[in-house]
Coordinates of C-alpha atoms in Angstrom, one line a residue:
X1 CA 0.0 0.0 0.0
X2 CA 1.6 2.9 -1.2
X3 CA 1.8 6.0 1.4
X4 CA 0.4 9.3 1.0
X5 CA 1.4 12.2 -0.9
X6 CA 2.3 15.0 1.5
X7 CA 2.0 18.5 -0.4
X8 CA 3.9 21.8 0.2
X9 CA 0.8 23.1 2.3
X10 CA 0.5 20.5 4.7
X11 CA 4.5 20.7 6.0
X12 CA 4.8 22.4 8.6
X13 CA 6.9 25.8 9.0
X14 CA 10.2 24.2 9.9
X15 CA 9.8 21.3 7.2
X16 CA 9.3 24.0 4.6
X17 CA 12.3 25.9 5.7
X18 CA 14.1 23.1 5.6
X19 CA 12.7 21.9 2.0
X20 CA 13.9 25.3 1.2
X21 CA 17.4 25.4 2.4
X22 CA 17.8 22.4 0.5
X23 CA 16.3 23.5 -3.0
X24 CA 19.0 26.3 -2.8
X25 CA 21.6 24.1 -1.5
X26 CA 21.3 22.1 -4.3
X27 CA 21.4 25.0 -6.8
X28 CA 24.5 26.7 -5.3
X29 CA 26.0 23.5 -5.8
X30 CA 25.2 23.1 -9.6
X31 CA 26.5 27.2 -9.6
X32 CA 29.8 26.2 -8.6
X33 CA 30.4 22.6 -10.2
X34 CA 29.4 24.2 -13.8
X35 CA 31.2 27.4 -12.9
X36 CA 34.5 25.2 -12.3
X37 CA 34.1 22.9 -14.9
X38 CA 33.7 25.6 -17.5
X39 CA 36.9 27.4 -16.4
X40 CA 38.5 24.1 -16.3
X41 CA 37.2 23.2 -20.0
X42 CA 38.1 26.5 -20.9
X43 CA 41.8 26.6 -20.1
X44 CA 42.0 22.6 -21.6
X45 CA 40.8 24.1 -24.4
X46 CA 42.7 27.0 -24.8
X47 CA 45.9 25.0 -24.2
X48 CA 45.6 22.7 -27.9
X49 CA 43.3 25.4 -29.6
X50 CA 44.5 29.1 -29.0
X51 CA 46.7 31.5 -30.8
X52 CA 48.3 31.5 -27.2
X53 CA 48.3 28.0 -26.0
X54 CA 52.0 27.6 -25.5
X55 CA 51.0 30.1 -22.3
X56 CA 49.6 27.2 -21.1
X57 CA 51.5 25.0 -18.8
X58 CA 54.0 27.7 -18.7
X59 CA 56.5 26.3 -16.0
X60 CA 56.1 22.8 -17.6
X61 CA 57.2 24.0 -21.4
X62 CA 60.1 26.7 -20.4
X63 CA 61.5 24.8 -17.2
X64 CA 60.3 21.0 -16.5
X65 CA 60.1 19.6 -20.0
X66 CA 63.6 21.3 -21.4
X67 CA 65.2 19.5 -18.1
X68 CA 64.1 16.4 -18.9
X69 CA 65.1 16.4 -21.9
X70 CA 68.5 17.2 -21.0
X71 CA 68.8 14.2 -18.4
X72 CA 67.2 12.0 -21.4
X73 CA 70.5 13.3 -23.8
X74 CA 72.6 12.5 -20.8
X75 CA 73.4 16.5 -20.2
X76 CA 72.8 19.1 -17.4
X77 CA 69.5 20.7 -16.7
X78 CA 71.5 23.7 -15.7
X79 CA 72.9 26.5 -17.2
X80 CA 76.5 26.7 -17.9
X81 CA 77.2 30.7 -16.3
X82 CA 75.5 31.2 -13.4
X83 CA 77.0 35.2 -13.0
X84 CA 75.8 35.5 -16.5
X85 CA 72.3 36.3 -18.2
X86 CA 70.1 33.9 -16.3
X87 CA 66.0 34.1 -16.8
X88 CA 65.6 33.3 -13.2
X89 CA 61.6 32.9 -13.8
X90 CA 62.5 30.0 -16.5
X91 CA 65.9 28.6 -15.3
X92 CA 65.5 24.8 -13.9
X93 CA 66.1 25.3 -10.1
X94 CA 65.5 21.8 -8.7
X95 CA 67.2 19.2 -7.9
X96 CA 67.9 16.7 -10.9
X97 CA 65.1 14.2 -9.6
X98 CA 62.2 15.8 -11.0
X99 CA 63.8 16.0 -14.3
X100 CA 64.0 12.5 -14.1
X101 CA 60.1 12.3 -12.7
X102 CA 59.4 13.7 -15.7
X103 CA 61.4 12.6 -18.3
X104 CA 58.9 10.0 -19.9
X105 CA 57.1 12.8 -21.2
X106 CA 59.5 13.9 -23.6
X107 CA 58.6 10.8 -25.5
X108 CA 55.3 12.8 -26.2
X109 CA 55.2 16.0 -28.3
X110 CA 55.5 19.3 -26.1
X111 CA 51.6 20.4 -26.6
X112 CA 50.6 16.8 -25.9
X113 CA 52.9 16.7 -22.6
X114 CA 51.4 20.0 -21.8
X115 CA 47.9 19.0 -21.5
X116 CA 49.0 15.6 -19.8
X117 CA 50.7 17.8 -17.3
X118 CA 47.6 19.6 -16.8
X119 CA 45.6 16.7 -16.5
X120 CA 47.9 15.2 -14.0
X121 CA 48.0 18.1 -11.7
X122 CA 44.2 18.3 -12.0
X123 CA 44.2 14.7 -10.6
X124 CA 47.1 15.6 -7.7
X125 CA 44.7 18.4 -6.7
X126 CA 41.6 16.4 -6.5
X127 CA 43.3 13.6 -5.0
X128 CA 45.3 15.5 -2.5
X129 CA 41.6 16.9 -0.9
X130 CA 40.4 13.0 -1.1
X131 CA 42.9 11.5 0.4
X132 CA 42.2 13.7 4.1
X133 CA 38.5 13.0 3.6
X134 CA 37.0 15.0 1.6
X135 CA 34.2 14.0 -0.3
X136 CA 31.8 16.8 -1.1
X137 CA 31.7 17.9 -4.8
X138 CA 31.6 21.8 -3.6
X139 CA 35.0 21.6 -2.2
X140 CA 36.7 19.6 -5.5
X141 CA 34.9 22.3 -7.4
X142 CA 36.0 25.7 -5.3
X143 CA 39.4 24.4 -5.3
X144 CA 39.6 24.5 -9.4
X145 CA 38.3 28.1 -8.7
X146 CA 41.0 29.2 -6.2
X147 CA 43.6 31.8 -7.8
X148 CA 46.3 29.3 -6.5
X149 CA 44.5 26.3 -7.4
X150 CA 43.9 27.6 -11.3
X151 CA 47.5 29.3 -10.9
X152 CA 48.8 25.0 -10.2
X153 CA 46.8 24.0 -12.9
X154 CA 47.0 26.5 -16.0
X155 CA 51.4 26.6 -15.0
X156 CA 50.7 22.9 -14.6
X157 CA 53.9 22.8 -12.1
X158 CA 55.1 20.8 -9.2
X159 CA 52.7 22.7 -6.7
X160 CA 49.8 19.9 -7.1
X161 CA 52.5 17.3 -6.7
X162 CA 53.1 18.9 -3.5
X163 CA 49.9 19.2 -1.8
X164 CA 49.1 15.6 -3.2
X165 CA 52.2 14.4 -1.9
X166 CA 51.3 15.9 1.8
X167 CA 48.1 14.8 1.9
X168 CA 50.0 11.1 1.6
X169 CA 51.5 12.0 4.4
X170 CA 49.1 12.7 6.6
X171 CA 47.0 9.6 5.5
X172 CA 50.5 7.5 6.0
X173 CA 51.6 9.1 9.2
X174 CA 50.7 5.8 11.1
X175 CA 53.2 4.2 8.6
X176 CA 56.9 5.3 9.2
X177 CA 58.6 3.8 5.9
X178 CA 55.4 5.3 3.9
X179 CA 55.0 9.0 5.8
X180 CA 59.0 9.1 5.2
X181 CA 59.0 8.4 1.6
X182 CA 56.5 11.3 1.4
X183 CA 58.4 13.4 3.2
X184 CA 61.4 13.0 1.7
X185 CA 60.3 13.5 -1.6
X186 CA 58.7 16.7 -1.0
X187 CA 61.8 18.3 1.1
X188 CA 64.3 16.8 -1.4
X189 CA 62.3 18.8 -4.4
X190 CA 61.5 22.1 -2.2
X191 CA 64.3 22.3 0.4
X192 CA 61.6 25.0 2.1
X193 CA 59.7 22.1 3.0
X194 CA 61.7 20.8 5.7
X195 CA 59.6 22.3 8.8
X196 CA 57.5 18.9 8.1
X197 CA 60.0 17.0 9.4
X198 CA 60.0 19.1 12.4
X199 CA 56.1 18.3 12.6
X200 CA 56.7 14.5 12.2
X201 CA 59.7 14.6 15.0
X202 CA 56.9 16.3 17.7
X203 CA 54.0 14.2 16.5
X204 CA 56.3 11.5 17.9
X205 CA 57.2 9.7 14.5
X206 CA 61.1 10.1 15.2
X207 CA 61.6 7.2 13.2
X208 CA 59.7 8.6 10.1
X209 CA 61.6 11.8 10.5
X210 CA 65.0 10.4 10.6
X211 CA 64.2 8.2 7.7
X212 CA 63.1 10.6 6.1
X213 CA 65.8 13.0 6.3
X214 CA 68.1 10.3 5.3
X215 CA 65.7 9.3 2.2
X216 CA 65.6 12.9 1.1
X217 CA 69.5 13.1 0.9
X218 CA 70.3 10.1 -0.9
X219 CA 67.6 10.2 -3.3
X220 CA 69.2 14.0 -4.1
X221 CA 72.5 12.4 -4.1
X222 CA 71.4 9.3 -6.5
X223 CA 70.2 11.8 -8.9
X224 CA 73.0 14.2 -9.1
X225 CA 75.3 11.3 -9.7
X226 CA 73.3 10.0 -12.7
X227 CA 74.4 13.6 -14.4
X228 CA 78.1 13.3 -13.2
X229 CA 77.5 16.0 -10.4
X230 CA 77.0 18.7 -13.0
X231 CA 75.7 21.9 -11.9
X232 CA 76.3 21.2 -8.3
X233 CA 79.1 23.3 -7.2
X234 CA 77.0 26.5 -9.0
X235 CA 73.7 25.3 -7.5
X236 CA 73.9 27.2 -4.3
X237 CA 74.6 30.5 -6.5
X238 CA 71.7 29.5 -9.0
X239 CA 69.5 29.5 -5.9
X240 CA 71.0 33.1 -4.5
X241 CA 70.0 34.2 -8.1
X242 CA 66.8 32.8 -8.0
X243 CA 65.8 34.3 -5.1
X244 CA 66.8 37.7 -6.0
X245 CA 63.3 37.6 -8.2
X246 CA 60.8 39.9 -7.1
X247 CA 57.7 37.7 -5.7
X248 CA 54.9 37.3 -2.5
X249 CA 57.5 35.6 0.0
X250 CA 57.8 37.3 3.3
X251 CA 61.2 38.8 3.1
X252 CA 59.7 40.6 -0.1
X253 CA 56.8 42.2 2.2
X254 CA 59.8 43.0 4.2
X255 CA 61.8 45.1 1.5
X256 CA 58.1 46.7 0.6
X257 CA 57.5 47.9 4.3
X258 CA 61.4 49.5 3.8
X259 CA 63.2 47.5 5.6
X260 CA 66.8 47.0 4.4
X261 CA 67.8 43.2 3.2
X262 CA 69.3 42.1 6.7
X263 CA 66.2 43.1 8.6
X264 CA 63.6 41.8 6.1
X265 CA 65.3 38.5 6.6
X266 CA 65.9 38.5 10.0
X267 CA 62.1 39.2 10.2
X268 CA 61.2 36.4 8.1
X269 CA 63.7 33.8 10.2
X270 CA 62.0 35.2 13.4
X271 CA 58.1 35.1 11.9
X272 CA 59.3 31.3 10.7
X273 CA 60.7 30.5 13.8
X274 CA 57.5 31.6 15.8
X275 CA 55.5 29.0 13.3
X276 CA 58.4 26.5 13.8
X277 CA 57.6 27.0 17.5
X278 CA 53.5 26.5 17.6
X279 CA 54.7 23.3 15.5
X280 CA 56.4 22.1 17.9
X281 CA 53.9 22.7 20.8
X282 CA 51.1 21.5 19.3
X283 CA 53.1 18.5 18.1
X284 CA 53.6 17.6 21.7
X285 CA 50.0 18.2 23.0
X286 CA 48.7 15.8 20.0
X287 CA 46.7 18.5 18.2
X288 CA 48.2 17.0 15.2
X289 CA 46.1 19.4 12.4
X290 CA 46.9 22.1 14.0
X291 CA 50.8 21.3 14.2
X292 CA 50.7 20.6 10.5
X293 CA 49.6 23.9 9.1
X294 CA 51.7 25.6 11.3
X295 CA 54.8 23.6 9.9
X296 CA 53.3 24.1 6.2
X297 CA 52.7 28.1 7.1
X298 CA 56.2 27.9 8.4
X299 CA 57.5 26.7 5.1
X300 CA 55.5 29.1 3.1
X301 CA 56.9 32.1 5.5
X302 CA 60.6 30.4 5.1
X303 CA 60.7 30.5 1.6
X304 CA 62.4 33.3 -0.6
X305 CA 60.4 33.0 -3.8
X306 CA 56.9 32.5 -3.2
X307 CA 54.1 32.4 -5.7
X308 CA 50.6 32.2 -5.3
X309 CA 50.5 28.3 -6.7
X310 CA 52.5 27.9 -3.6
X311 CA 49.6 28.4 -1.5
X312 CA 47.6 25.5 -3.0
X313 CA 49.2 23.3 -0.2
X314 CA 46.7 25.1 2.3
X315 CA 43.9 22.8 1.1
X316 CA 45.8 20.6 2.5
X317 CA 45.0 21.5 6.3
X318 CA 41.7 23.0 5.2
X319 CA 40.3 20.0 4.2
X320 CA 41.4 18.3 7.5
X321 CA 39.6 21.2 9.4
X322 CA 36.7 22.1 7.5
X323 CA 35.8 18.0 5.0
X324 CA 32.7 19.9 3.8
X325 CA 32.1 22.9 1.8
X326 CA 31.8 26.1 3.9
X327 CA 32.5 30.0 3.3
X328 CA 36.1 29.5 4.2
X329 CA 36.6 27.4 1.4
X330 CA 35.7 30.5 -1.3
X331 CA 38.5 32.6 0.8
X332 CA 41.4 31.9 -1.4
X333 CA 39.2 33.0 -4.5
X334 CA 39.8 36.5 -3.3
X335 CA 43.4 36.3 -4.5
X336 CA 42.5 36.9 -8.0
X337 CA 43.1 40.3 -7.4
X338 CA 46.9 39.7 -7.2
X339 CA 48.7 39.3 -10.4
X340 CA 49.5 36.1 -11.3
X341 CA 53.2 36.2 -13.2
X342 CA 53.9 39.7 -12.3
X343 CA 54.5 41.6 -9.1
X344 CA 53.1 44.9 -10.5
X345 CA 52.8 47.0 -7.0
X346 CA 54.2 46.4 -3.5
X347 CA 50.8 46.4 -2.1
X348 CA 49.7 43.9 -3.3
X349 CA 52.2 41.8 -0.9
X350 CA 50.2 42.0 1.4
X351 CA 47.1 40.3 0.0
X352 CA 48.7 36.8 0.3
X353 CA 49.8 36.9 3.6
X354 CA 46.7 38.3 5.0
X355 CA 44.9 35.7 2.9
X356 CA 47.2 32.9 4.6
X357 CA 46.6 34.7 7.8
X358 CA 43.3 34.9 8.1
X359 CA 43.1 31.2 6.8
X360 CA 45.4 30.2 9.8
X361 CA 42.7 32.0 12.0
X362 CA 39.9 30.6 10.9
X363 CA 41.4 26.8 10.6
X364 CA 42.8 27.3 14.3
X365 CA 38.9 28.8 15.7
X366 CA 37.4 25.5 13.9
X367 CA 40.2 23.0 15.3
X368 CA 39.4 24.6 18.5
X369 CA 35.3 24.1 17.8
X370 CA 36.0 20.7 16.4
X371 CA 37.6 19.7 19.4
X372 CA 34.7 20.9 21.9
X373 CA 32.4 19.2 19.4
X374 CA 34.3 15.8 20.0
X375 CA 34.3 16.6 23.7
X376 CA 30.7 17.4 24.2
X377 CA 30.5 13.7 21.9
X378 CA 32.3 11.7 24.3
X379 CA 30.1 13.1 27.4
X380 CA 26.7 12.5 25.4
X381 CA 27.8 8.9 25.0
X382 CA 29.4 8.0 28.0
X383 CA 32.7 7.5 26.8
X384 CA 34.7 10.7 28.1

C-alpha cells in the first residue's frame, strides 16, 4: 500500500524551511560545479586550440620539460654561467630528480605533454583533498576556482605534486617507511619544506623523521650522480640568483615595508621561527592538524620565492579542518586580485599573507570548535 502524498501546504513551517534550504543548496552547488568545470574546460581548451596555448603549462614548457630532456641526452638541466644572463623565472632550479620524474614525457610532443601535465595536476589536486577525507563535490569544485588552485593547474607545475604528496603523508603518518617516503620526496624537491619534518619529529614519529631526512639526501645524491655531479658546485649560486626575483614571500613584504635586506630576513627567520615553535607545541600536545599547518605556514613564510600556486598546499590542512564545503573554502578565490606572473605594486604583498593569515585563524577557531564538538560527543555517549 503505497503511502500518501504530503503537499507543500500540509509541511509544517520548519519542514518547509528546511525543504527550502535544500532547494538552494542544491542549486548553489550546480553554480559552482558548472562554474568550475567551465573554467577548467576552458583553459584545456585553450591549451591545444589558442593563438596563445604555449601560455599554457607555462613552468612545464620553459623549465620542466627542457630539463628532462636534457637528463634524457645525458646532459645538465643547468645552465653553464651562473654570474651570466640567467632568466631566473624559466631557469630549472631543482634538484635533478624531477627532471628525471618527468622525463617519460619527452617521448610525447611538447603540446601533448602539456595537456598531460595539466591533467595530471588536476588529478594531484583532487586527490590531494580525497585523500584527508574529503568527499563533497563543492569543495573539489572551489578548489579549481581558487587563484592558487587555477594558478597549479594553468602553469601545470610541481605545486599539485606537492599538496598531493602531503596529503599522503598525513594519510601515512601511522606508517613510518610510507610517511618518510612522502616526506622525503617533497623536502628533497623544495628544500623549504623541511619544517614537516619538524612536525613529524613532535607528532612523535622520530623514526619517520630520521628516515626521512636520510631518504631525502640520498635520493638528491642518486640523482645528481646519474648527471656526473654537473651543476652542483654552482647550484647554491643559482639558488642566491633565484631568489633575488621579485615575488609574495615574506622577506619581499619585508623590503616593501622598507626595511633593508638584513632586517627583512631576520624578520622572516623570526616570523618562521614563531611558526616553527607553535609546531612544535602543538606536536607535543597531539593536536596533530593544527601542528601541521603551522609547519606548512612555516615553510611558506621560510621561503624566498613564493608564488601564489604555492599556497595550493593550504587545502591541505583545510580540508582536515573544515571536509565539507563552507565560506572559508571561497576565501582563497579572493586572491584573484593579485597578479598572477607579475608583481606589478608592493601592495599587493600584502594580499597573500593576509589571505594565509586569516586562513590560519579561521582553521585554528574551527580545530578549536572541532575539538569541543568531539568533547561534548564523548560526554553525550558515555565514553569521556
Amino acid at each position: 500500500m503505497s503511502s500518501p502524498t504530503v503537499s507543500g501546504d500540509q509541511l509544517g513551517p520548519d519542514a518547509r524551511a528546511q525543504r527550502k534550504r535544500v532547494h538552494w543548496g542544491s542549486l548553489f552547488v550546480a553554480v559552482v560545479v558548472v562554474t568550475a568545470a567551465g573554467v577548467l574546460f576552458a583553459g584545456l581548451f585553450a591549451a591545444v586550440g589558442s593563438d596563445r596555448h604555449d601560455a599554457l603549462a607555462w613552468d612545464f614548457r620553459a623549465t620542466y620539460y627542457p630539463a628532462a630532456e636534457a637528463v634524457v641526452n645525458g646532459s645538465s638541466p643547468y645552465p653553464d654561467d651562473v654570474d651570466g644572463v640567467l632568466d631566473e623565472r624559466t631557469v630549472y632550479a631543482y634538484p635533478p630528480q624531477l627532471a628525471f620524474v618527468i622525463a617519460p614525457l619527452t617521448a610525447l610532443p611538447i603540446d601533448v605533454a602539456a595537456v598531460v601535465a595539466m591533467l595530471a595536476s588536476l588529478a594531484a589536486l583532487m586527490g590531494a583533498i580525497a585523500l584527508v577525507g574529503v568527499r563533497d563535490i563543492r569543495c573539489f569544485a572551489t578548489l579549481i576556482l581558487w587563484a592558487p588552485g587555477w594558478n597549479a593547474l594553468e602553469m601545470a607545475n610541481v605545486s599539485a605534486l606537492l599538496a598531493l604528496l602531503l596529503a599522503l603523508a598525513w594519510r601515512s603518518r601511522a606508517a613510518p617507511l610510507s610517511l618518510a617516503t612522502a616526506l622525503a620526496v617533497m623536502v628533497s624537491i623544495k628544500l623549504f619544506l623541511w619544517p614537516l619534518f619538524v612536525w613529524a619529529a613532535f607528532t612523535r614519529r622520530v623514526t619517520a623523521a630520521i628516515l626521512g631526512s636520510g631518504f631525502a639526501i640520498a635520493l638528491t645524491a642518486v640523482s645528481w650522480a646519474l648527471i656526473g655531479f654537473a651543476g652542483l658546485g654552482a647550484y647554491p649560486d643559482l639558488l642566491e640568483r633565484v631568489a633575488e626575483q621579485e615575488s609574495y614571500s615574506l622577506e619581499r613584504v619585508g623590503l616593501g615595508l622598507g626595511l633593508d635586506s638584513h632586517s627583512s630576513y631576520l624578520a622572516t627567520f623570526i616570523v618562521s621561527g614563531l611558526l616553527t615553535l607553535l609546531c612544535v607545541t602543538w606536536g607535543r600536545r597531539g593536536e596533530e592538524e593544527r601542528a601541521l599547518l603551522a609547519a606548512v605556514l612555516a615553510a611558506l613564510a621560510l621561503t624566498p620565492v613564493l608564488w601564489l600556486h604555492y599556497l595550493v598546499v593550504l587545502a591541505v590542512p583545510l580540508a582536515l579542518f573544515r571536509p565539507r564545503f563552507s565560506p572559508l573554502w571561497l576565501l582563497p578565490v579572493v586572491l584573484w586580485i593579485c597578479p598572477r606572473a607579475e608583481v606589478a605594486d608592493n601592495v599587493t604583498l600584502f594580499v597573500p599573507a593576509g589571505v594565509a593569515a586569516i586562513l590560519a585563524v579561521a582553521l585554528l577557531r574551527s580545530s578549536v570548535t572541532g575539538n569541543a564538538a568531539r568533547v561534548d560527543h564523548l560526554h553525550a555517549t558515555g565514553r569521556a
